[in-house]
Amino acid sequence: DAGVTQSPTHLIKTRGQQVTLRCSPKSGHDTVSWYQQALGQGPQFIFQYYEEEERQRGNFPDRFSGHQFPNYSSELNVNALLLGDSALYLCASSLRQGSEKLFFGSGTQLSVL
Amino acid sequence: GESVGLHLPTLSVQEGDSAVIKCTYSDSASNYFPWYKQELGKGPQLIIDIRSNVGEKKDQRIAVTLNKTAKHFSLHITETQPEDSAVYFCAAVTSGGSYIPTFGRGTSLIVHP
């Protein structure tokens, strides 16, 4: 049973560029959430997708956008990258919307130079 | 919104000792409290959780206690082993609300052989 998978594992970008991160949820899960984890900090909620729509959003600017596909996989897009966007981006899936138990992937380490 | 605080950024113990990590929360409506373990290069993994209608929960060497009056909850690890070394995150969730966990900053547990 595959867990949550994310790609790529590492990424280096320069300021102003755009990036797309990908996530496949755990088998049987239909809800995907994205988190940003800065060094030494806890994960910060970006947004959650269910039934291909953004259902909830944390305190992140519109430069952060996402998408969920019919097979429940998801993408996180960040435009106009800033140095401060450097972080570990985590995808978490859950069995259904409203389920508190999250299953995390190993994350994508984004470095913005 | 909810705020989750952690008392210790780092905890160092000898193998075989017990470790206790304490978290506080601010929202009295929070009713689900998970603990996640994050090893180097991996995403957080749920290790134990507790709901507000229970005061204590155990799973082998791990236990969680909840004090709703004082708004704090603690992770207890007995007979620590080197493989317990990791960063531990507490979180608080308001079920029936957004179901989105608010994470604390994490405690780095170091178990010396």
Coordinates of N, CA, C and O in Angstrom, one line a residue, chain A residues 3-70:
Chain A
G3 N 2.2 4.9 0.3 CA 1.8 6.0 1.2 C 1.7 7.3 0.3 O 1.6 7.2 -0.9
V4 N 1.9 8.4 0.9 CA 1.8 9.7 0.2 C 3.2 9.9 -0.5 O 4.2 9.8 0.1
T5 N 3.1 10.2 -1.8 CA 4.4 10.4 -2.5 C 4.4 11.8 -3.1 O 3.4 12.3 -3.5
Q6 N 5.6 12.4 -3.0 CA 5.8 13.8 -3.5 C 7.0 13.8 -4.4 O 7.9 13.1 -4.3
S7 N 6.9 14.7 -5.4 CA 8.0 14.9 -6.3 C 8.0 16.4 -6.7 O 7.0 17.1 -6.7
P8 N 9.3 16.9 -7.0 CA 10.5 16.3 -6.8 C 10.9 16.3 -5.3 O 10.2 16.9 -4.5
T9 N 12.0 15.7 -4.9 CA 12.4 15.7 -3.5 C 13.2 17.0 -3.2 O 13.1 17.5 -2.0
H10 N 13.9 17.5 -4.1 CA 14.6 18.7 -3.9 C 14.5 19.6 -5.2 O 14.4 19.1 -6.3
L11 N 14.5 20.9 -5.0 CA 14.4 21.8 -6.1 C 15.1 23.1 -5.8 O 15.0 23.6 -4.6
I12 N 15.8 23.6 -6.7 CA 16.5 24.9 -6.6 C 16.0 25.9 -7.6 O 16.0 25.6 -8.8
K13 N 15.5 27.0 -7.2 CA 14.9 28.1 -8.1 C 15.6 29.4 -7.7 O 16.2 29.6 -6.7
T14 N 15.4 30.4 -8.6 CA 15.8 31.7 -8.3 C 14.6 32.6 -8.1 O 13.5 32.3 -8.5
R15 N 14.9 33.7 -7.5 CA 13.8 34.7 -7.2 C 13.0 35.1 -8.5 O 13.6 35.3 -9.5
G16 N 11.7 35.1 -8.3 CA 10.9 35.5 -9.4 C 10.4 34.4 -10.3 O 9.4 34.6 -11.1
Q17 N 11.0 33.2 -10.2 CA 10.6 32.1 -10.9 C 9.3 31.5 -10.4 O 8.8 31.9 -9.3
Q18 N 8.8 30.5 -11.1 CA 7.6 29.8 -10.7 C 7.9 28.3 -10.5 O 8.9 27.8 -11.1
V19 N 7.2 27.7 -9.6 CA 7.5 26.3 -9.3 C 6.2 25.5 -9.1 O 5.2 26.0 -8.7
T20 N 6.3 24.2 -9.5 CA 5.1 23.3 -9.3 C 5.6 22.1 -8.6 O 6.6 21.4 -9.0
L21 N 4.9 21.8 -7.5 CA 5.2 20.6 -6.7 C 4.0 19.6 -6.9 O 2.9 20.0 -7.0
R22 N 4.3 18.3 -6.8 CA 3.3 17.3 -7.0 C 3.2 16.3 -5.9 O 4.1 16.1 -5.2
C23 N 1.9 15.8 -5.7 CA 1.6 14.9 -4.6 C 0.6 13.9 -5.0 O -0.4 14.2 -5.7
S24 N 0.9 12.6 -4.7 CA -0.1 11.6 -4.8 C -0.5 11.1 -3.4 O 0.3 10.7 -2.6
P25 N -1.8 11.1 -3.1 CA -2.3 10.8 -1.8 C -2.2 9.3 -1.5 O -2.0 8.5 -2.5
K26 N -2.3 8.9 -0.3 CA -2.3 7.5 0.1 C -3.5 6.9 -0.5 O -4.6 7.5 -0.7
S27 N -3.4 5.6 -0.9 CA -4.5 4.9 -1.5 C -5.7 4.9 -0.7 O -5.7 4.7 0.5
G28 N -6.8 5.3 -1.3 CA -8.1 5.4 -0.6 C -8.4 6.7 0.0 O -9.5 7.0 0.4
H29 N -7.5 7.6 -0.1 CA -7.7 9.0 0.5 C -8.1 9.9 -0.6 O -7.6 9.8 -1.8
D30 N -9.0 10.8 -0.3 CA -9.5 11.7 -1.3 C -9.3 13.2 -1.0 O -9.7 14.1 -1.8
T31 N -8.7 13.5 0.1 CA -8.4 14.9 0.5 C -7.0 15.1 0.7 O -6.2 14.3 1.3
V32 N -6.5 16.2 0.1 CA -5.1 16.6 0.1 C -4.9 18.0 0.7 O -5.6 18.9 0.4
S33 N -4.0 18.1 1.7 CA -3.6 19.4 2.3 C -2.1 19.6 2.0 O -1.3 18.7 2.0
W34 N -1.8 20.9 1.9 CA -0.4 21.3 1.7 C 0.1 22.1 2.9 O -0.7 23.0 3.4
Y35 N 1.3 21.9 3.3 CA 1.9 22.6 4.4 C 3.3 23.1 4.0 O 4.0 22.5 3.2
Q36 N 3.6 24.3 4.6 CA 5.0 24.8 4.5 C 5.7 24.7 5.8 O 5.1 25.0 6.8
Q37 N 6.9 24.1 5.8 CA 7.6 23.9 7.0 C 9.0 24.6 6.9 O 9.9 24.1 6.2
A38 N 9.1 25.8 7.6 CA 10.4 26.5 7.6 C 11.3 25.7 8.6 O 10.9 25.0 9.5
L39 N 12.6 26.0 8.4 CA 13.6 25.3 9.3 C 13.3 25.6 10.7 O 13.2 26.8 11.1
G40 N 13.2 24.6 11.5 CA 13.0 24.7 13.0 C 11.6 25.1 13.4 O 11.4 25.4 14.6
Q41 N 10.7 25.0 12.4 CA 9.3 25.4 12.7 C 8.4 24.2 12.5 O 8.8 23.2 11.9
G42 N 7.2 24.3 13.0 CA 6.1 23.3 12.7 C 5.5 23.6 11.4 O 5.6 24.7 10.8
P43 N 4.8 22.6 10.8 CA 4.2 22.8 9.5 C 3.1 23.9 9.6 O 2.3 23.9 10.6
Q44 N 3.0 24.7 8.6 CA 2.0 25.8 8.5 C 1.1 25.4 7.3 O 1.5 25.2 6.2
F45 N -0.2 25.5 7.6 CA -1.2 25.1 6.7 C -1.3 26.1 5.5 O -1.5 27.3 5.8
I46 N -1.3 25.6 4.3 CA -1.4 26.4 3.1 C -2.9 26.4 2.6 O -3.6 27.4 2.6
F47 N -3.3 25.2 2.2 CA -4.7 25.0 1.7 C -5.0 23.5 1.7 O -4.1 22.6 1.8
Q48 N -6.3 23.2 1.5 CA -6.8 21.8 1.4 C -7.7 21.7 0.2 O -8.5 22.6 -0.1
Y49 N -7.5 20.6 -0.5 CA -8.3 20.3 -1.7 C -9.2 19.0 -1.4 O -8.7 18.0 -0.9
Y50 N -10.4 19.1 -1.9 CA -11.3 18.0 -1.8 C -12.3 18.1 -3.0 O -12.8 19.2 -3.2
E51 N -12.6 17.1 -3.6 CA -13.4 17.1 -4.8 C -13.0 18.2 -5.8 O -13.8 18.9 -6.3
E52 N -11.7 18.2 -6.0 CA -11.1 19.1 -7.0 C -11.3 20.6 -6.7 O -11.1 21.4 -7.6
E53 N -11.7 20.9 -5.5 CA -11.8 22.3 -5.2 C -11.1 22.7 -3.9 O -10.9 21.9 -3.0
E54 N -10.6 23.9 -3.8 CA -9.9 24.4 -2.6 C -11.0 24.6 -1.6 O -11.9 25.4 -1.8
R55 N -10.9 23.9 -0.5 CA -12.0 24.0 0.6 C -11.6 24.9 1.7 O -12.5 25.5 2.3
Q56 N -10.3 24.9 2.1 CA -9.9 25.8 3.2 C -8.5 26.3 2.8 O -7.8 25.7 2.1
R57 N -8.2 27.5 3.4 CA -7.0 28.1 3.0 C -6.4 28.8 4.3 O -7.1 29.4 5.1
G58 N -5.1 28.7 4.4 CA -4.4 29.3 5.5 C -4.0 30.7 5.2 O -4.4 31.2 4.1
N59 N -3.1 31.3 5.9 CA -2.7 32.7 5.7 C -1.5 32.8 4.8 O -0.4 33.1 5.1
F60 N -1.8 32.4 3.5 CA -0.8 32.5 2.5 C -1.3 33.4 1.3 O -2.5 33.4 1.0
P61 N -0.4 34.1 0.7 CA -0.8 35.0 -0.4 C -1.3 34.2 -1.6 O -1.0 33.0 -1.8
D62 N -1.9 35.0 -2.6 CA -2.4 34.4 -3.8 C -1.3 33.8 -4.7 O -1.7 33.1 -5.6
R63 N -0.1 34.1 -4.4 CA 1.0 33.5 -5.2 C 1.0 32.0 -5.1 O 1.6 31.3 -5.9
F64 N 0.4 31.5 -4.0 CA 0.3 30.1 -3.7 C -1.0 29.6 -4.3 O -2.1 30.1 -3.8
S65 N -1.0 28.7 -5.2 CA -2.2 28.2 -5.7 C -2.1 26.7 -5.9 O -1.0 26.1 -5.8
G66 N -3.2 26.0 -6.1 CA -3.1 24.6 -6.3 C -4.2 24.0 -7.2 O -5.0 24.7 -7.8
H67 N -4.1 22.7 -7.3 CA -5.1 22.0 -8.1 C -5.2 20.6 -7.6 O -4.2 20.0 -7.1
Q68 N -6.4 20.0 -7.8 CA -6.6 18.6 -7.5 C -7.2 17.9 -8.7 O -8.1 18.5 -9.3
F69 N -6.7 16.8 -9.1 CA -7.1 16.1 -10.3 C -8.1 15.0 -9.9 O -8.3 14.7 -8.7
P70 N -8.8 14.5 -10.9 CA -9.9 13.5 -10.7 C -9.4 12.3 -9.9 O -10.1 11.6 -9.3

